[in-house]
Amino acid sequence: MTPPEQPERGSDRRHREIREAAIGIFLASGYDGATMEDIAVRAGVSKQTVYKHFTDKQNLFADIVLSTTDDMDALVCLIADRLSNTSDPAKDLEHLAETFLNALMEPRVLRLRRLVISSADRFPEIATAWYGQGFERALGVLSRSFQALAQRQLLAFKDPAMAAEHFVGMLFWIPVNKAMFTGDDDYAATHDLAPVARSAARAFMNAYGVGRKDRRGRTMTEQ
Amino acid sequence: MTPPEQPERGSDRRHREIREAAIGIFLASGYDGATMEDIAVRAGVSKQTVYKHFTDKQNLFADIVLSTTDDMDALVCLIADRLSNTSDPAKDLEHLAETFLNALMEPRVLRLRRLVISSADRFPEIATAWYGQGFERALGVLSRSFQALAQRQLLAFKDPAMAAEHFVGMLFWIPVNKAMFTGDDDYAATHDLAPVARSAARAFMNAYGVGRKDRRGRTMTEQ
């Protein structure tokens, strides 16, 4: 983490520490298994302090779930900006794909994802907000990058939003499901994600890139 | 359901009825909330009968989860076989995409999916088996269909398995996640899935189809 520009106030620090402790407890014990008591102990504060900062368990859960979308958003904006200005979309799309995939396959992100899905029928507003602030915001950023490349005649499509959806679908569907359904949240540590990222980026360029031909003048279909 | 060719034995019928009852109870109450007592009541049998047929709750859960993959497998084989023999892959791929998407977006399938993901860290062997018998088997069937089309020079790729992964990713990632994260298992009833299926099939043909050009001789990139 980069150091804050101004010294952090004691109250802000405690807020952050309780949040960190809560993420650990919720991910380890699930929503029902997590108690405000355990979170207080882990954060090294009293239970009253936890309630003072976060009202109740559901509020604390909502807060930690939504706070994680900011990290993802910052990352997506950074790499999408680079993509918008690229002179080599094929290469930079591969880079974006790999960075994005590694971020989503972080054990903590996968565990949080399972937790949010598990509780989506009980707390649909939290899961919906997570989807909106996380996935849909990222899709919007990506879509605008693709639109910028289309204006520079490096990509071609009718609907940039649909193209963005296809890109993330090719990239994420298989590895994320494998992690979800094997319960293996350390999937990225034991599997090479680079070929998945590369092949998704290449298939996307084949579908939406402009004028890429192979040496014999055929449309390229390599992966 | 089609009627069985031979009269069903009483024991088989009870087995099936307990399984049906268990699916309803597990989907409504989750793994922890479901009791063998509730399942027995719903099936109209004694608790002893449930135990006689399925040993214990975890075994019954494993049985119902895995039994659902057979339906999906039969569907996939049917439509993939039609695709392998098509003379119009673009059209038949759209048909396959729509049928496949509608099947996966059935409320019961979505609820089961959430249940399996929720319990994947506790019962990884059940979730892994579901993924293997469901998703991976379907991917294998699809991959062989694509390979058949490549041999007839209607598709081109280096790796049919990767092409199949891209197809299902473009098709499923967005609608399945929307349903998972909004908790809206009736998503298909209120959203038109046909455009999603159509655009995934078209993007796939643009990426992997052979020789499709638009009227000006450019590689087609429509959605």
Short mmCIF file of C-alpha atoms in Angstrom, two decimals:
data_model
loop_
_atom_site.label_atom_id
_atom_site.label_comp_id
_atom_site.label_asym_id
_atom_site.label_seq_id
_atom_site.Cartn_x
_atom_site.Cartn_y
_atom_site.Cartn_z
CA MET A 1 0.00 0.00 0.00
CA THR A 2 1.15 3.55 -0.67
CA PRO A 3 1.39 5.67 2.48
CA PRO A 4 -1.43 8.18 2.97
CA GLU A 5 -0.54 11.77 2.24
CA GLN A 6 -1.77 12.91 5.62
CA PRO A 7 -1.37 10.99 8.89
CA GLU A 8 -4.34 8.65 9.24
CA ARG A 9 -6.71 9.57 12.06
CA GLY A 10 -7.13 6.99 14.82
CA SER A 11 -10.79 6.53 13.95
CA ASP A 12 -10.05 6.00 10.25
CA ARG A 13 -7.37 3.48 11.13
CA ARG A 14 -9.74 1.53 13.39
CA HIS A 15 -12.41 1.61 10.66
CA ARG A 16 -9.94 0.15 8.22
CA GLU A 17 -8.68 -2.44 10.70
CA ILE A 18 -12.20 -3.61 11.54
CA ARG A 19 -12.95 -3.90 7.83
CA GLU A 20 -9.79 -5.95 7.24
CA ALA A 21 -10.62 -8.21 10.19
CA ALA A 22 -14.19 -8.61 8.94
CA ILE A 23 -13.05 -9.67 5.46
CA GLY A 24 -10.89 -12.37 7.04
CA ILE A 25 -13.67 -13.65 9.31
CA PHE A 26 -16.42 -13.58 6.65
CA LEU A 27 -14.23 -15.38 4.11
CA ALA A 28 -13.21 -18.02 6.62
CA SER A 29 -16.59 -18.62 8.27
CA GLY A 30 -19.23 -17.53 5.77
CA TYR A 31 -21.98 -15.03 6.56
CA ASP A 32 -23.78 -17.19 9.13
CA GLY A 33 -20.62 -18.43 10.79
CA ALA A 34 -19.10 -14.95 11.22
CA THR A 35 -19.80 -13.20 14.53
CA MET A 36 -19.23 -9.57 15.53
CA GLU A 37 -17.37 -10.99 18.55
CA ASP A 38 -14.83 -12.81 16.35
CA ILE A 39 -14.37 -9.71 14.20
CA ALA A 40 -13.79 -7.54 17.29
CA VAL A 41 -11.21 -9.98 18.66
CA ARG A 42 -9.37 -10.15 15.34
CA ALA A 43 -9.38 -6.35 15.00
CA GLY A 44 -8.22 -5.96 18.61
CA VAL A 45 -11.17 -3.72 19.56
CA SER A 46 -14.30 -4.12 21.67
CA LYS A 47 -17.55 -5.44 20.18
CA GLN A 48 -19.11 -2.04 20.97
CA THR A 49 -16.50 -0.36 18.77
CA VAL A 50 -17.38 -2.67 15.87
CA TYR A 51 -21.08 -1.80 16.23
CA LYS A 52 -20.23 1.92 16.53
CA HIS A 53 -18.40 1.82 13.20
CA PHE A 54 -20.73 -0.49 11.26
CA THR A 55 -24.20 -0.60 12.93
CA ASP A 56 -24.78 -4.35 12.44
CA LYS A 57 -23.48 -7.48 10.75
CA GLN A 58 -25.39 -6.99 7.52
CA ASN A 59 -24.10 -3.43 7.16
CA LEU A 60 -20.55 -4.55 7.80
CA PHE A 61 -20.94 -7.31 5.21
CA ALA A 62 -22.27 -4.83 2.64
CA ASP A 63 -19.41 -2.46 3.37
CA ILE A 64 -16.63 -5.01 2.88
CA VAL A 65 -18.20 -6.49 -0.23
CA LEU A 66 -18.55 -3.10 -1.90
CA SER A 67 -15.15 -1.80 -0.77
CA THR A 68 -13.45 -4.49 -2.84
CA THR A 69 -14.90 -3.15 -6.09
CA ASP A 70 -12.80 0.03 -5.84
CA ASP A 71 -9.51 -1.88 -6.18
CA MET A 72 -10.79 -3.67 -9.28
CA ASP A 73 -12.09 -0.42 -10.75
CA ALA A 74 -8.75 1.35 -10.35
CA LEU A 75 -6.98 -1.53 -12.09
CA VAL A 76 -9.43 -1.68 -14.98
CA CYS A 77 -9.24 2.08 -15.58
CA LEU A 78 -5.45 1.97 -15.61
CA ILE A 79 -5.11 -0.80 -18.17
CA ALA A 80 -8.10 0.28 -20.28
CA ASP A 81 -6.57 3.75 -20.61
CA ARG A 82 -3.36 2.20 -21.91
CA LEU A 83 -5.40 0.13 -24.36
CA SER A 84 -7.32 3.15 -25.70
CA ASN A 85 -4.05 4.81 -26.73
CA THR A 86 -2.23 1.78 -28.06
CA SER A 87 -0.77 1.45 -31.52
CA ASP A 88 -0.71 -2.35 -31.14
CA PRO A 89 -4.14 -3.45 -29.89
CA ALA A 90 -3.41 -7.17 -30.29
CA LYS A 91 -0.40 -6.98 -27.99
CA ASP A 92 -1.94 -4.63 -25.44
CA LEU A 93 -5.18 -6.60 -25.33
CA GLU A 94 -3.15 -9.67 -24.34
CA HIS A 95 -1.52 -7.67 -21.59
CA LEU A 96 -4.89 -6.38 -20.38
CA ALA A 97 -6.36 -9.89 -20.52
CA GLU A 98 -3.60 -11.37 -18.41
CA THR A 99 -3.65 -8.58 -15.81
CA PHE A 100 -7.43 -8.68 -15.54
CA LEU A 101 -7.57 -12.47 -15.29
CA ASN A 102 -4.89 -12.62 -12.60
CA ALA A 103 -6.79 -9.99 -10.58
CA LEU A 104 -10.07 -11.90 -10.74
CA MET A 105 -8.37 -15.20 -9.90
CA GLU A 106 -6.82 -13.88 -6.65
CA PRO A 107 -7.81 -16.36 -3.90
CA ARG A 108 -9.41 -13.59 -1.87
CA VAL A 109 -11.48 -12.35 -4.81
CA LEU A 110 -12.64 -15.90 -5.62
CA ARG A 111 -13.64 -16.54 -2.00
CA LEU A 112 -15.50 -13.26 -1.87
CA ARG A 113 -17.23 -14.15 -5.11
CA ARG A 114 -18.40 -17.47 -3.65
CA LEU A 115 -19.61 -15.68 -0.53
CA VAL A 116 -21.57 -13.10 -2.51
CA ILE A 117 -23.17 -15.73 -4.77
CA SER A 118 -24.05 -17.87 -1.73
CA SER A 119 -25.85 -14.98 -0.08
CA ALA A 120 -27.37 -13.43 -3.23
CA ASP A 121 -30.83 -14.86 -2.58
CA ARG A 122 -30.83 -13.48 0.99
CA PHE A 123 -29.14 -10.14 0.28
CA PRO A 124 -29.91 -9.47 -3.38
CA GLU A 125 -29.27 -5.74 -2.95
CA ILE A 126 -25.66 -6.35 -1.82
CA ALA A 127 -24.91 -8.83 -4.62
CA THR A 128 -26.61 -6.58 -7.18
CA ALA A 129 -24.57 -3.58 -6.00
CA TRP A 130 -21.39 -5.66 -6.20
CA TYR A 131 -22.22 -6.68 -9.74
CA GLY A 132 -23.09 -3.11 -10.71
CA GLN A 133 -20.11 -1.40 -9.11
CA GLY A 134 -17.70 -4.17 -10.04
CA PHE A 135 -18.57 -6.01 -13.22
CA GLU A 136 -20.76 -3.52 -15.00
CA ARG A 137 -18.47 -0.59 -14.26
CA ALA A 138 -15.51 -2.57 -15.59
CA LEU A 139 -17.51 -3.53 -18.68
CA GLY A 140 -18.34 0.13 -19.25
CA VAL A 141 -14.68 1.15 -19.08
CA LEU A 142 -13.66 -1.66 -21.43
CA SER A 143 -16.46 -0.83 -23.80
CA ARG A 144 -15.30 2.80 -24.05
CA SER A 145 -11.74 1.64 -24.76
CA PHE A 146 -13.00 -0.58 -27.56
CA GLN A 147 -15.05 2.31 -28.90
CA ALA A 148 -11.91 4.49 -28.94
CA LEU A 149 -10.09 1.79 -30.93
CA ALA A 150 -13.03 1.53 -33.33
CA GLN A 151 -12.86 5.27 -33.94
CA ARG A 152 -9.20 4.80 -34.82
CA GLN A 153 -10.31 1.98 -37.16
CA LEU A 154 -8.41 -0.70 -35.25
CA LEU A 155 -11.57 -2.56 -34.24
CA ALA A 156 -15.00 -2.92 -35.88
CA PHE A 157 -18.36 -3.87 -34.36
CA LYS A 158 -21.95 -2.72 -34.19
CA ASP A 159 -22.10 -2.62 -30.41
CA PRO A 160 -19.02 -1.96 -28.25
CA ALA A 161 -20.83 -3.16 -25.10
CA MET A 162 -21.52 -6.54 -26.68
CA ALA A 163 -17.90 -6.79 -27.85
CA ALA A 164 -16.73 -6.08 -24.27
CA GLU A 165 -19.08 -8.79 -22.97
CA HIS A 166 -17.66 -11.29 -25.45
CA PHE A 167 -14.11 -10.43 -24.46
CA VAL A 168 -14.65 -10.98 -20.73
CA GLY A 169 -16.72 -14.10 -21.39
CA MET A 170 -13.94 -15.77 -23.39
CA LEU A 171 -11.44 -14.72 -20.74
CA PHE A 172 -13.20 -15.60 -17.52
CA TRP A 173 -15.86 -18.29 -18.01
CA ILE A 174 -13.63 -21.36 -17.87
CA PRO A 175 -11.02 -20.49 -15.21
CA VAL A 176 -13.51 -18.78 -12.87
CA ASN A 177 -15.93 -21.71 -13.09
CA LYS A 178 -13.15 -24.21 -12.54
CA ALA A 179 -12.17 -22.38 -9.37
CA MET A 180 -15.81 -22.02 -8.27
CA PHE A 181 -16.69 -25.66 -8.82
CA THR A 182 -13.54 -27.33 -7.58
CA GLY A 183 -13.46 -25.12 -4.48
CA ASP A 184 -9.82 -24.48 -5.46
CA ASP A 185 -9.33 -20.81 -4.68
CA ASP A 186 -5.59 -21.17 -5.23
CA TYR A 187 -6.24 -22.23 -8.83
CA ALA A 188 -3.96 -19.51 -10.24
CA ALA A 189 -1.01 -20.80 -8.20
CA THR A 190 -1.13 -24.22 -9.85
CA HIS A 191 -2.33 -23.38 -13.38
CA ASP A 192 -0.78 -21.23 -16.06
CA LEU A 193 -3.32 -18.53 -16.91
CA ALA A 194 -1.22 -16.88 -19.62
CA PRO A 195 -2.41 -19.18 -22.47
CA VAL A 196 -6.05 -18.55 -21.52
CA ALA A 197 -5.49 -14.80 -21.62
CA ARG A 198 -3.56 -14.98 -24.88
CA SER A 199 -6.11 -17.14 -26.68
CA ALA A 200 -9.04 -14.98 -25.54
CA ALA A 201 -7.28 -11.84 -26.78
CA ARG A 202 -6.46 -13.48 -30.12
CA ALA A 203 -9.97 -14.83 -30.66
CA PHE A 204 -11.31 -11.36 -29.87
CA MET A 205 -8.98 -9.77 -32.44
CA ASN A 206 -10.06 -12.37 -34.99
CA ALA A 207 -13.71 -11.56 -34.34
CA TYR A 208 -13.43 -7.78 -34.06
CA GLY A 209 -9.99 -6.71 -35.30
CA VAL A 210 -9.73 -4.90 -38.61
CA GLY A 211 -7.73 -6.26 -41.49
CA ARG A 212 -5.57 -8.86 -39.77
CA LYS A 213 -4.52 -11.40 -42.39
CA ASP A 214 -2.02 -14.23 -42.33
CA ARG A 215 0.86 -14.59 -44.78
CA ARG A 216 -1.33 -16.21 -47.42
CA GLY A 217 -3.84 -13.39 -47.20
CA ARG A 218 -6.43 -15.44 -45.32
CA THR A 219 -8.24 -14.11 -42.32
CA MET A 220 -6.28 -15.29 -39.34
CA THR A 221 -7.92 -17.85 -37.13
CA GLU A 222 -5.00 -18.83 -34.91
CA GLN A 223 -5.41 -18.90 -31.15
CA MET B 1 -40.88 -36.95 -19.05
CA THR B 2 -41.28 -39.76 -21.54
CA PRO B 3 -42.98 -42.85 -20.10
CA PRO B 4 -40.61 -45.68 -19.19
CA GLU B 5 -40.64 -48.63 -21.58
CA GLN B 6 -41.30 -51.08 -18.76
CA PRO B 7 -43.57 -50.50 -15.76
CA GLU B 8 -41.55 -48.78 -13.04
CA ARG B 9 -40.92 -50.91 -9.95
CA GLY B 10 -42.26 -49.58 -6.63
CA SER B 11 -38.75 -49.21 -5.23
CA ASP B 12 -37.55 -47.28 -8.30
CA ARG B 13 -40.56 -45.02 -8.10
CA ARG B 14 -39.90 -44.25 -4.43
CA HIS B 15 -36.23 -43.61 -5.20
CA ARG B 16 -37.24 -41.11 -7.87
CA GLU B 17 -39.85 -39.48 -5.64
CA ILE B 18 -37.41 -39.05 -2.76
CA ARG B 19 -34.90 -37.52 -5.16
CA GLU B 20 -37.52 -35.10 -6.53
CA ALA B 21 -38.56 -34.15 -2.98
CA ALA B 22 -34.91 -33.67 -1.99
CA ILE B 23 -34.23 -31.33 -4.92
CA GLY B 24 -37.16 -29.15 -3.84
CA ILE B 25 -36.08 -29.07 -0.19
CA PHE B 26 -32.37 -28.45 -0.89
CA LEU B 27 -33.12 -25.65 -3.35
CA ALA B 28 -35.57 -23.99 -0.97
CA SER B 29 -33.60 -24.37 2.27
CA GLY B 30 -29.93 -24.75 1.27
CA TYR B 31 -27.74 -27.63 2.41
CA ASP B 32 -27.74 -26.72 6.11
CA GLY B 33 -31.42 -25.87 6.23
CA ALA B 34 -32.56 -29.09 4.57
CA THR B 35 -33.49 -31.98 6.88
CA MET B 36 -34.09 -35.65 6.08
CA GLU B 37 -37.36 -35.25 8.00
CA ASP B 38 -38.61 -32.51 5.61
CA ILE B 39 -37.57 -34.57 2.60
CA ALA B 40 -39.40 -37.64 3.94
CA VAL B 41 -42.58 -35.60 4.55
CA ARG B 42 -42.46 -34.09 1.08
CA ALA B 43 -41.87 -37.49 -0.54
CA GLY B 44 -44.66 -39.05 1.57
CA VAL B 45 -42.40 -41.76 3.00
CA SER B 46 -40.86 -42.44 6.40
CA LYS B 47 -37.46 -41.00 7.37
CA GLN B 48 -36.17 -44.59 7.58
CA THR B 49 -37.08 -45.10 3.92
CA VAL B 50 -35.10 -42.01 2.93
CA TYR B 51 -32.05 -43.31 4.81
CA LYS B 52 -32.51 -46.77 3.29
CA HIS B 53 -32.40 -45.31 -0.22
CA PHE B 54 -29.66 -42.69 0.27
CA THR B 55 -27.58 -43.54 3.41
CA ASP B 56 -27.23 -39.94 4.66
CA LYS B 57 -27.81 -36.30 3.80
CA GLN B 58 -24.48 -35.77 2.07
CA ASN B 59 -25.01 -38.82 -0.14
CA LEU B 60 -28.49 -37.68 -1.06
CA PHE B 61 -27.13 -34.22 -1.91
CA ALA B 62 -24.41 -35.75 -4.10
CA ASP B 63 -26.98 -37.93 -5.84
CA ILE B 64 -29.38 -35.12 -6.74
CA VAL B 65 -26.60 -32.78 -7.87
CA LEU B 66 -25.10 -35.37 -10.18
CA SER B 67 -28.44 -36.66 -11.49
CA THR B 68 -29.12 -33.25 -13.04
CA THR B 69 -26.10 -33.50 -15.32
CA ASP B 70 -27.69 -36.32 -17.31
CA ASP B 71 -30.50 -34.11 -18.60
CA MET B 72 -28.01 -31.48 -19.74
CA ASP B 73 -25.82 -34.10 -21.37
CA ALA B 74 -28.70 -35.55 -23.40
CA LEU B 75 -29.61 -32.07 -24.63
CA VAL B 76 -26.06 -31.17 -25.59
CA CYS B 77 -25.54 -34.43 -27.48
CA LEU B 78 -28.75 -33.93 -29.41
CA ILE B 79 -28.02 -30.41 -30.62
CA ALA B 80 -24.28 -30.97 -31.12
CA ASP B 81 -25.05 -33.93 -33.38
CA ARG B 82 -27.28 -31.71 -35.51
CA LEU B 83 -24.51 -29.11 -35.66
CA SER B 84 -21.87 -31.64 -36.80
CA ASN B 85 -23.96 -32.49 -39.84
CA THR B 86 -25.14 -29.01 -40.75
CA SER B 87 -24.66 -27.34 -44.08
CA ASP B 88 -25.28 -23.94 -42.50
CA PRO B 89 -23.11 -23.70 -39.36
CA ALA B 90 -23.91 -20.02 -38.74
CA LYS B 91 -27.62 -20.72 -38.55
CA ASP B 92 -27.38 -23.95 -36.59
CA LEU B 93 -24.88 -22.49 -34.15
CA GLU B 94 -27.43 -19.77 -33.33
CA HIS B 95 -30.02 -22.44 -32.72
CA LEU B 96 -27.64 -24.41 -30.50
CA ALA B 97 -26.67 -21.24 -28.61
CA GLU B 98 -30.26 -20.33 -27.85
CA THR B 99 -31.27 -23.85 -26.77
CA PHE B 100 -28.19 -24.24 -24.60
CA LEU B 101 -28.59 -20.81 -22.99
CA ASN B 102 -32.26 -21.37 -22.20
CA ALA B 103 -31.40 -24.69 -20.58
CA LEU B 104 -28.71 -23.19 -18.34
CA MET B 105 -30.95 -20.25 -17.39
CA GLU B 106 -33.77 -22.48 -16.10
CA PRO B 107 -34.60 -21.26 -12.57
CA ARG B 108 -34.00 -24.71 -11.14
CA VAL B 109 -30.59 -25.03 -12.82
CA LEU B 110 -29.55 -21.57 -11.59
CA ARG B 111 -30.63 -22.36 -8.03
CA LEU B 112 -28.77 -25.64 -8.13
CA ARG B 113 -25.72 -23.83 -9.48
CA ARG B 114 -25.80 -21.39 -6.56
CA LEU B 115 -26.19 -24.27 -4.11
CA VAL B 116 -23.24 -26.19 -5.58
CA ILE B 117 -20.99 -23.09 -5.60
CA SER B 118 -22.01 -22.27 -2.02
CA SER B 119 -21.01 -25.70 -0.81
CA ALA B 120 -17.96 -26.19 -3.06
CA ASP B 121 -15.50 -25.44 -0.28
CA ARG B 122 -17.18 -28.00 2.04
CA PHE B 123 -17.91 -30.67 -0.56
CA PRO B 124 -15.32 -30.06 -3.27
CA GLU B 125 -15.69 -33.62 -4.58
CA ILE B 126 -19.42 -33.09 -5.32
CA ALA B 127 -18.87 -29.74 -7.03
CA THR B 128 -15.89 -31.08 -8.96
CA ALA B 129 -17.92 -34.08 -10.13
CA TRP B 130 -20.76 -31.76 -11.20
CA TYR B 131 -18.36 -29.63 -13.19
CA GLY B 132 -16.73 -32.68 -14.76
CA GLN B 133 -19.92 -34.56 -15.62
CA GLY B 134 -21.80 -31.42 -16.62
CA PHE B 135 -19.61 -28.66 -18.03
CA GLU B 136 -16.57 -30.58 -19.15
CA ARG B 137 -18.61 -33.33 -20.79
CA ALA B 138 -20.64 -30.72 -22.65
CA LEU B 139 -17.45 -28.94 -23.69
CA GLY B 140 -16.08 -32.23 -25.01
CA VAL B 141 -19.19 -32.86 -27.11
CA LEU B 142 -19.14 -29.31 -28.48
CA SER B 143 -15.44 -29.53 -29.20
CA ARG B 144 -15.95 -32.71 -31.26
CA SER B 145 -18.73 -31.02 -33.23
CA PHE B 146 -16.46 -28.09 -34.01
CA GLN B 147 -13.72 -30.52 -35.01
CA ALA B 148 -16.16 -32.21 -37.42
CA LEU B 149 -16.97 -28.81 -38.95
CA ALA B 150 -13.26 -28.02 -39.25
CA GLN B 151 -12.71 -31.27 -41.12
CA ARG B 152 -15.42 -30.15 -43.51
CA GLN B 153 -13.58 -26.81 -43.78
CA LEU B 154 -16.44 -24.81 -42.33
CA LEU B 155 -14.46 -23.73 -39.26
CA ALA B 156 -10.72 -23.18 -38.67
CA PHE B 157 -8.72 -23.15 -35.43
CA LYS B 158 -5.65 -24.66 -33.85
CA ASP B 159 -7.45 -26.10 -30.85
CA PRO B 160 -11.13 -27.17 -30.96
CA ALA B 161 -11.30 -27.35 -27.15
CA MET B 162 -10.24 -23.73 -26.85
CA ALA B 163 -12.76 -22.71 -29.53
CA ALA B 164 -15.52 -24.50 -27.57
CA GLU B 165 -14.46 -22.68 -24.40
CA HIS B 166 -14.66 -19.34 -26.18
CA PHE B 167 -18.10 -20.12 -27.53
CA VAL B 168 -19.61 -20.99 -24.14
CA GLY B 169 -17.81 -18.07 -22.50
CA MET B 170 -19.34 -15.54 -24.89
CA LEU B 171 -22.71 -17.18 -24.49
CA PHE B 172 -22.95 -17.69 -20.73
CA TRP B 173 -20.71 -15.28 -18.82
CA ILE B 174 -22.99 -12.24 -18.75
CA PRO B 175 -26.50 -13.72 -18.31
CA VAL B 176 -25.40 -16.39 -15.82
CA ASN B 177 -23.51 -13.84 -13.71
CA LYS B 178 -26.42 -11.42 -13.82
CA ALA B 179 -28.69 -14.16 -12.48
CA MET B 180 -26.12 -15.25 -9.88
CA PHE B 181 -25.45 -11.74 -8.58
CA THR B 182 -28.94 -10.32 -8.63
CA GLY B 183 -30.36 -13.46 -7.04
CA ASP B 184 -32.91 -13.35 -9.89
CA ASP B 185 -33.37 -17.00 -10.82
CA ASP B 186 -36.31 -16.08 -13.04
CA TYR B 187 -34.03 -13.89 -15.15
CA ALA B 188 -34.97 -15.69 -18.39
CA ALA B 189 -38.66 -14.93 -17.85
CA THR B 190 -38.05 -11.17 -17.87
CA HIS B 191 -35.15 -10.82 -20.32
CA ASP B 192 -34.87 -11.71 -23.98
CA LEU B 193 -32.00 -14.17 -24.29
CA ALA B 194 -32.23 -14.54 -28.08
CA PRO B 195 -29.99 -11.51 -28.88
CA VAL B 196 -27.31 -12.80 -26.49
CA ALA B 197 -27.35 -16.20 -28.19
CA ARG B 198 -27.35 -14.68 -31.67
CA SER B 199 -24.47 -12.29 -31.00
CA ALA B 200 -22.33 -15.01 -29.37
CA ALA B 201 -22.88 -17.30 -32.35
CA ARG B 202 -22.04 -14.52 -34.81
CA ALA B 203 -18.91 -13.43 -32.96
CA PHE B 204 -17.83 -17.07 -32.88
CA MET B 205 -18.33 -17.41 -36.64
CA ASN B 206 -16.37 -14.19 -37.18
CA ALA B 207 -13.51 -15.54 -35.07
CA TYR B 208 -13.51 -19.13 -36.32
CA GLY B 209 -15.68 -19.34 -39.43
CA VAL B 210 -14.02 -19.86 -42.79
CA GLY B 211 -14.37 -17.40 -45.61
CA ARG B 212 -17.30 -15.32 -44.43
CA LYS B 213 -17.09 -11.93 -46.10
CA ASP B 214 -19.52 -9.07 -46.30
CA ARG B 215 -20.74 -7.54 -49.57
CA ARG B 216 -17.67 -5.37 -49.94
CA GLY B 217 -15.38 -8.35 -49.48
CA ARG B 218 -14.34 -7.37 -45.99
CA THR B 219 -14.19 -9.86 -43.16
CA MET B 220 -17.53 -9.60 -41.41
CA THR B 221 -17.53 -8.15 -37.92
CA GLU B 222 -21.23 -7.67 -37.35
CA GLN B 223 -22.84 -8.94 -34.18
#
